[in-house]
Amino acid sequence: MADLKKKDGILTYAYLLLYIALSSGQIFFNKWVLSSKEINFPYPLGLTLLHMIFSSVVCFVLTKILKIMKVEEGMTPEIYATSVVPIGAMFAMTLWLGNTAYLYISVAFAQMLKAIMPVAVFVLGVAAGLEVMSYRMLLIMSVISLGVLVASYGEININWVGVVYQMGGVVGEALRLIFMEIFVKRKGLKLNPISVMYYVSPFSALCLFLPWIFLEKSKMDDHGPWNFPPVLLILNCLCTFALNLSVFLVITHTSALTIRVAGVVKDWVVVLLSAILFADTKLTIINLCGYGIAIAGVAAYNNFKLKKEASRDPSDASDHDESSQRQQSQLLPTR
């Protein structure tokens, strides 16, 4: 029994390290592909579109042809129209704007701005009636906001266009999480992350395809034949899908909160490594202090959520399963 527990513990840590490595690596990979000084594929909309098309195809192959994974049943046209459509649109918006931000701001600063995510989710959750305002939560949100403001104040080469894109991505992700909350609570459909990707990716690809035609296709045509390295682009898409699978493995063997904590570790890894890997990253003491404050607020937020979940009646298995499933569905990574 002890050996079995030890083996499970080692496996869990291996999955966590895999997630941190893939998540961090994907962020750097996207920056590398988009950067004019590296691969020079300055088309974030096109890159995100490739990710969604690739995910759609791979999900279909894995679930319908090879049948390695199973898609949860219960999807209806009404649920698809009222839930999958808005989730897919927000998912597309999040990835598009988030990747576009890398053209204007450093990876480290983008990660610092992402720390504001719990604030956006909480505010929108209160507006939608999914969260309850309290003095404790107001204090936590204030700490996170203060930390992000301090980190922004310490940014040397701040580009407000990039900030707007990144914050737009944060709002899109917050809306996606709110829609996921409504999706599970009010529609009663429980989906694992693979099922979510199976249903969401095709519509996200459609949402990205239409603006890509008007915003980026002509620019790509002006450069003549699309002589971009296909192997690198396919590898980038493969890494994105592998990241989604790593999230599935982590939440299957641990919990949603564990991957949130791992996400905090990943964010620090990204911030510090970006200062080494990219010339456009200039970290200051104010940057790091502000980000430290924000992360402290995020940690307090995660702790509050953990205690809230722990306070639920353990005998109410259906509520526990619904909460666990809702957390799993929400945790598809957005880089």
Coordinates of C-alpha atoms in Angstrom, one line a residue:
M1 CA 0.0 0.0 0.0
A2 CA 2.8 2.4 0.9
D3 CA 4.6 1.6 -2.3
L4 CA 1.4 2.2 -4.3
K5 CA 0.9 5.6 -2.6
K6 CA 4.5 6.5 -3.3
K7 CA 4.2 5.5 -6.9
D8 CA 1.0 7.6 -7.2
G9 CA 2.8 10.6 -5.6
I10 CA 5.7 10.3 -8.1
L11 CA 3.3 10.1 -11.0
T12 CA 1.3 13.1 -9.8
Y13 CA 4.5 15.2 -9.5
A14 CA 5.5 14.0 -13.0
Y15 CA 2.2 15.2 -14.4
L16 CA 2.6 18.5 -12.7
L17 CA 6.1 19.0 -14.0
L18 CA 4.9 18.0 -17.5
Y19 CA 2.1 20.6 -17.3
I20 CA 4.4 23.4 -16.1
A21 CA 7.0 22.5 -18.8
L22 CA 4.4 22.4 -21.6
S23 CA 2.5 25.5 -20.5
S24 CA 5.7 27.6 -20.1
G25 CA 7.2 26.1 -23.3
Q26 CA 4.1 26.9 -25.3
I27 CA 4.1 30.6 -24.2
F28 CA 7.8 30.9 -25.2
F29 CA 7.1 28.9 -28.4
N30 CA 4.3 31.3 -29.4
K31 CA 6.4 34.3 -28.7
W32 CA 9.2 32.8 -30.7
V33 CA 7.0 32.1 -33.7
L34 CA 5.3 35.5 -33.7
S35 CA 8.5 37.6 -33.1
S36 CA 9.9 39.5 -36.0
K37 CA 13.4 38.7 -34.7
E38 CA 12.9 35.0 -34.7
I39 CA 10.5 32.9 -37.0
N40 CA 8.8 36.1 -38.0
F41 CA 5.2 34.8 -38.4
P42 CA 3.5 38.0 -37.2
Y43 CA 0.0 36.7 -37.6
P44 CA -1.5 35.9 -34.2
L45 CA -4.9 35.4 -35.6
G46 CA -3.6 33.0 -38.2
L47 CA -1.6 31.1 -35.6
T48 CA -4.6 30.8 -33.3
L49 CA -6.7 29.6 -36.2
L50 CA -4.2 26.9 -36.9
H51 CA -4.3 25.8 -33.3
M52 CA -8.1 25.5 -33.3
I53 CA -8.2 23.6 -36.7
F54 CA -5.5 21.2 -35.5
S55 CA -7.3 20.6 -32.2
S56 CA -10.6 20.0 -34.0
V57 CA -9.0 17.4 -36.4
V58 CA -7.0 15.6 -33.6
C59 CA -10.0 15.5 -31.3
F60 CA -12.1 14.0 -34.1
V61 CA -9.4 11.4 -34.9
L62 CA -8.9 10.4 -31.3
T63 CA -12.6 10.1 -30.4
K64 CA -14.3 9.0 -33.6
I65 CA -11.7 7.2 -35.7
L66 CA -9.2 5.7 -33.2
K67 CA -11.7 5.8 -30.3
I68 CA -8.9 6.2 -27.8
M69 CA -10.9 8.9 -25.9
K70 CA -14.6 9.2 -25.4
V71 CA -16.8 12.3 -26.0
E72 CA -19.5 12.8 -23.3
E73 CA -23.0 12.4 -24.6
G74 CA -26.0 14.7 -24.1
M75 CA -25.2 17.6 -26.4
T76 CA -28.3 19.0 -28.1
P77 CA -28.7 21.7 -30.7
E78 CA -30.3 24.0 -28.0
I79 CA -27.3 23.5 -25.6
Y80 CA -24.9 23.9 -28.5
A81 CA -26.4 27.2 -29.6
T82 CA -26.8 28.7 -26.1
S83 CA -23.7 27.4 -24.5
V84 CA -21.0 26.1 -26.8
V85 CA -21.4 29.0 -29.2
P86 CA -20.7 31.8 -26.6
I87 CA -17.9 29.7 -25.0
G88 CA -16.3 29.1 -28.4
A89 CA -16.5 32.7 -29.3
M90 CA -14.9 33.8 -26.0
F91 CA -12.2 31.1 -26.3
A92 CA -11.3 32.4 -29.7
M93 CA -11.3 36.0 -28.5
T94 CA -9.0 35.1 -25.5
L95 CA -6.4 33.2 -27.6
W96 CA -6.4 35.8 -30.4
L97 CA -6.0 38.8 -28.2
G98 CA -3.6 37.1 -25.9
N99 CA -1.3 36.1 -28.7
T100 CA -1.6 39.5 -30.4
A101 CA -0.3 41.1 -27.1
Y102 CA 3.0 39.3 -27.6
L103 CA 3.7 41.5 -30.6
Y104 CA 3.7 44.6 -28.4
I105 CA 4.7 43.6 -24.8
S106 CA 7.2 41.2 -23.2
V107 CA 6.2 37.7 -22.1
A108 CA 6.9 38.6 -18.5
F109 CA 4.7 41.7 -18.5
A110 CA 1.9 39.8 -20.2
Q111 CA 2.0 37.2 -17.4
M112 CA 1.9 39.9 -14.8
L113 CA -1.2 41.4 -16.4
K114 CA -2.8 37.9 -16.4
A115 CA -2.7 38.0 -12.6
I116 CA -5.7 40.3 -12.7
M117 CA -7.8 37.3 -14.0
P118 CA -9.4 36.4 -10.6
V119 CA -10.6 40.0 -10.3
A120 CA -12.3 39.9 -13.7
V121 CA -13.9 36.5 -13.0
F122 CA -15.2 37.6 -9.6
V123 CA -16.6 41.0 -10.9
L124 CA -18.4 39.3 -13.8
G125 CA -19.5 36.5 -11.5
V126 CA -21.1 39.0 -9.1
A127 CA -22.8 40.7 -12.1
A128 CA -24.1 37.3 -13.3
G129 CA -25.3 36.3 -9.8
L130 CA -22.7 33.4 -9.5
E131 CA -20.6 35.1 -6.8
V132 CA -21.4 36.9 -3.6
M133 CA -19.7 40.1 -2.7
S134 CA -18.0 40.0 0.7
Y135 CA -15.5 42.2 2.6
R136 CA -12.9 39.4 2.4
M137 CA -13.2 38.9 -1.3
L138 CA -13.2 42.7 -1.8
L139 CA -9.9 42.8 0.1
I140 CA -8.4 40.0 -1.9
M141 CA -9.4 41.6 -5.2
S142 CA -7.9 44.9 -4.0
V143 CA -4.6 43.3 -3.2
I144 CA -4.4 41.6 -6.7
S145 CA -5.4 44.9 -8.4
L146 CA -2.8 46.8 -6.4
G147 CA -0.1 44.3 -7.3
V148 CA -0.9 44.5 -11.0
L149 CA -0.9 48.3 -10.9
V150 CA 2.5 48.3 -9.2
A151 CA 3.9 45.8 -11.6
S152 CA 2.7 48.0 -14.5
Y153 CA 4.1 51.1 -13.0
G154 CA 7.5 49.4 -12.9
E155 CA 7.4 48.4 -16.6
I156 CA 10.1 50.3 -18.4
N157 CA 9.0 49.9 -22.0
I158 CA 5.2 49.8 -21.5
N159 CA 3.1 49.7 -24.7
W160 CA -0.5 50.5 -24.1
V161 CA -1.6 48.8 -27.3
G162 CA -0.3 45.6 -26.0
V163 CA -1.8 46.2 -22.6
V164 CA -5.2 46.7 -24.2
Y165 CA -4.9 43.5 -26.2
Q166 CA -3.8 41.6 -23.1
M167 CA -6.6 43.0 -20.9
G168 CA -9.1 42.2 -23.7
G169 CA -7.9 38.6 -23.6
V170 CA -8.3 38.6 -19.8
V171 CA -11.9 39.8 -20.2
G172 CA -12.6 37.2 -22.8
E173 CA -11.2 34.4 -20.6
A174 CA -13.3 35.7 -17.6
L175 CA -16.4 35.6 -19.8
R176 CA -15.6 32.1 -21.0
L177 CA -15.3 30.9 -17.4
I178 CA -18.6 32.6 -16.5
F179 CA -20.3 30.9 -19.5
M180 CA -18.8 27.6 -18.4
E181 CA -20.2 28.1 -14.9
I182 CA -23.7 28.7 -16.4
F183 CA -23.2 25.9 -18.9
V184 CA -22.8 23.3 -16.1
K185 CA -25.1 24.8 -13.5
R186 CA -28.1 25.6 -15.7
K187 CA -27.8 23.2 -18.6
G188 CA -26.8 20.2 -16.4
L189 CA -24.3 18.9 -19.0
K190 CA -21.0 17.6 -17.6
L191 CA -18.1 17.5 -20.0
N192 CA -14.4 16.6 -19.5
P193 CA -11.8 18.8 -21.1
I194 CA -11.5 16.6 -24.2
S195 CA -15.2 16.8 -24.8
V196 CA -15.1 20.5 -24.4
M197 CA -12.3 20.8 -27.0
Y198 CA -14.2 18.5 -29.3
Y199 CA -17.3 20.7 -29.3
V200 CA -15.7 24.1 -28.8
S201 CA -12.7 24.0 -31.2
P202 CA -14.6 23.9 -34.5
F203 CA -16.7 26.9 -33.6
S204 CA -13.7 28.8 -32.3
A205 CA -12.0 28.1 -35.6
L206 CA -15.0 29.5 -37.4
C207 CA -15.0 32.6 -35.2
L208 CA -11.3 33.1 -36.1
F209 CA -11.6 32.3 -39.7
L210 CA -14.0 35.1 -40.6
P211 CA -11.8 38.0 -39.1
W212 CA -8.7 36.3 -40.5
I213 CA -10.0 36.7 -44.0
F214 CA -10.4 40.4 -43.5
L215 CA -7.5 41.2 -41.2
E216 CA -4.6 39.0 -42.0
K217 CA -5.1 37.0 -45.2
S218 CA -4.3 40.0 -47.5
K219 CA -1.2 40.7 -45.5
M220 CA 0.0 37.1 -45.9
D221 CA -0.8 37.3 -49.6
D222 CA 1.2 40.4 -50.0
H223 CA 4.3 38.5 -48.8
G224 CA 4.0 36.2 -51.8
P225 CA 3.8 32.4 -51.4
W226 CA 3.3 31.4 -47.8
N227 CA 6.9 30.1 -47.3
F228 CA 6.6 29.8 -43.5
P229 CA 8.2 26.7 -42.0
P230 CA 5.3 24.2 -41.9
V231 CA 7.2 21.8 -39.6
L232 CA 7.5 24.4 -36.9
L233 CA 3.9 25.5 -37.2
I234 CA 2.7 21.9 -37.0
L235 CA 5.0 21.3 -34.0
N236 CA 3.5 24.5 -32.4
C237 CA 0.0 23.2 -32.8
L238 CA 1.0 19.8 -31.5
C239 CA 2.5 21.4 -28.4
T240 CA -0.8 23.3 -27.8
F241 CA -2.8 20.1 -28.0
A242 CA -0.3 18.3 -25.7
L243 CA -0.8 21.1 -23.2
N244 CA -4.5 20.5 -23.2
L245 CA -3.9 16.8 -22.6
S246 CA -1.5 17.5 -19.7
V247 CA -4.2 19.5 -18.0
F248 CA -6.6 16.5 -18.4
L249 CA -4.0 14.3 -16.8
V250 CA -3.3 16.6 -13.9
I251 CA -6.9 17.3 -12.9
T252 CA -7.7 13.5 -13.3
H253 CA -5.0 12.6 -10.8
T254 CA -5.2 15.6 -8.4
S255 CA -7.6 18.5 -8.3
A256 CA -8.5 21.8 -9.9
L257 CA -6.9 23.7 -7.1
T258 CA -3.6 21.8 -7.5
I259 CA -3.4 22.9 -11.1
R260 CA -4.1 26.5 -10.0
V261 CA -1.2 26.3 -7.6
A262 CA 0.9 24.8 -10.4
G263 CA -0.2 27.6 -12.6
V264 CA 1.2 30.1 -10.1
V265 CA 4.6 28.3 -10.1
K266 CA 4.5 28.3 -13.9
D267 CA 3.8 32.0 -14.1
W268 CA 6.9 32.7 -12.0
V269 CA 9.0 30.4 -14.2
V270 CA 7.8 32.2 -17.3
V271 CA 8.5 35.7 -15.8
L272 CA 12.0 34.8 -14.7
L273 CA 13.0 32.7 -17.8
S274 CA 11.7 35.4 -20.2
A275 CA 14.2 37.8 -18.8
I276 CA 16.9 35.4 -19.9
L277 CA 15.5 34.3 -23.2
F278 CA 14.1 37.5 -24.7
A279 CA 15.9 40.8 -25.1
D280 CA 12.7 42.8 -24.8
T281 CA 12.2 41.8 -21.2
K282 CA 13.7 44.2 -18.7
L283 CA 12.5 43.3 -15.2
T284 CA 12.7 45.9 -12.4
I285 CA 12.5 45.6 -8.7
I286 CA 9.1 47.4 -8.9
N287 CA 7.9 44.9 -11.5
L288 CA 8.8 41.9 -9.2
C289 CA 7.4 43.5 -6.0
G290 CA 4.1 44.3 -7.7
Y291 CA 3.9 40.9 -9.2
G292 CA 4.7 39.3 -5.8
I293 CA 1.8 41.3 -4.3
A294 CA -0.6 40.2 -7.0
I295 CA 0.5 36.5 -6.6
A296 CA -0.1 36.8 -2.9
G297 CA -3.6 37.9 -3.6
V298 CA -4.1 35.1 -6.1
A299 CA -2.9 32.6 -3.5
A300 CA -5.3 34.0 -1.0
Y301 CA -8.1 33.7 -3.6
N302 CA -7.2 30.0 -4.2
N303 CA -7.1 29.4 -0.5
F304 CA -10.5 31.0 -0.1
K305 CA -11.9 28.8 -2.9
L306 CA -10.4 25.7 -1.3
K307 CA -12.0 26.4 2.1
K308 CA -15.3 27.1 0.4
E309 CA -15.2 23.8 -1.4
A310 CA -14.2 22.0 1.8
S311 CA -17.1 23.5 3.7
R312 CA -19.6 21.8 1.4
D313 CA -21.5 18.9 2.8
P314 CA -19.4 15.8 2.0
S315 CA -22.5 13.6 2.0
D316 CA -23.8 15.6 -1.0
A317 CA -22.0 13.6 -3.6
S318 CA -23.9 15.1 -6.5
D319 CA -22.9 18.7 -5.6
H320 CA -19.3 17.5 -5.2
D321 CA -19.2 15.8 -8.6
E322 CA -20.8 18.9 -10.2
S323 CA -18.3 21.2 -8.6
S324 CA -15.4 19.0 -9.6
Q325 CA -16.7 18.7 -13.2
R326 CA -17.2 22.4 -13.4
Q327 CA -13.7 23.1 -12.3
Q328 CA -12.3 20.6 -14.8
S329 CA -14.3 22.1 -17.6
Q330 CA -13.0 25.6 -16.8
L331 CA -9.4 24.7 -16.7
L332 CA -8.5 24.5 -20.4
P333 CA -5.4 26.5 -20.7
T334 CA -5.2 29.7 -22.7
R335 CA -1.5 30.4 -22.5

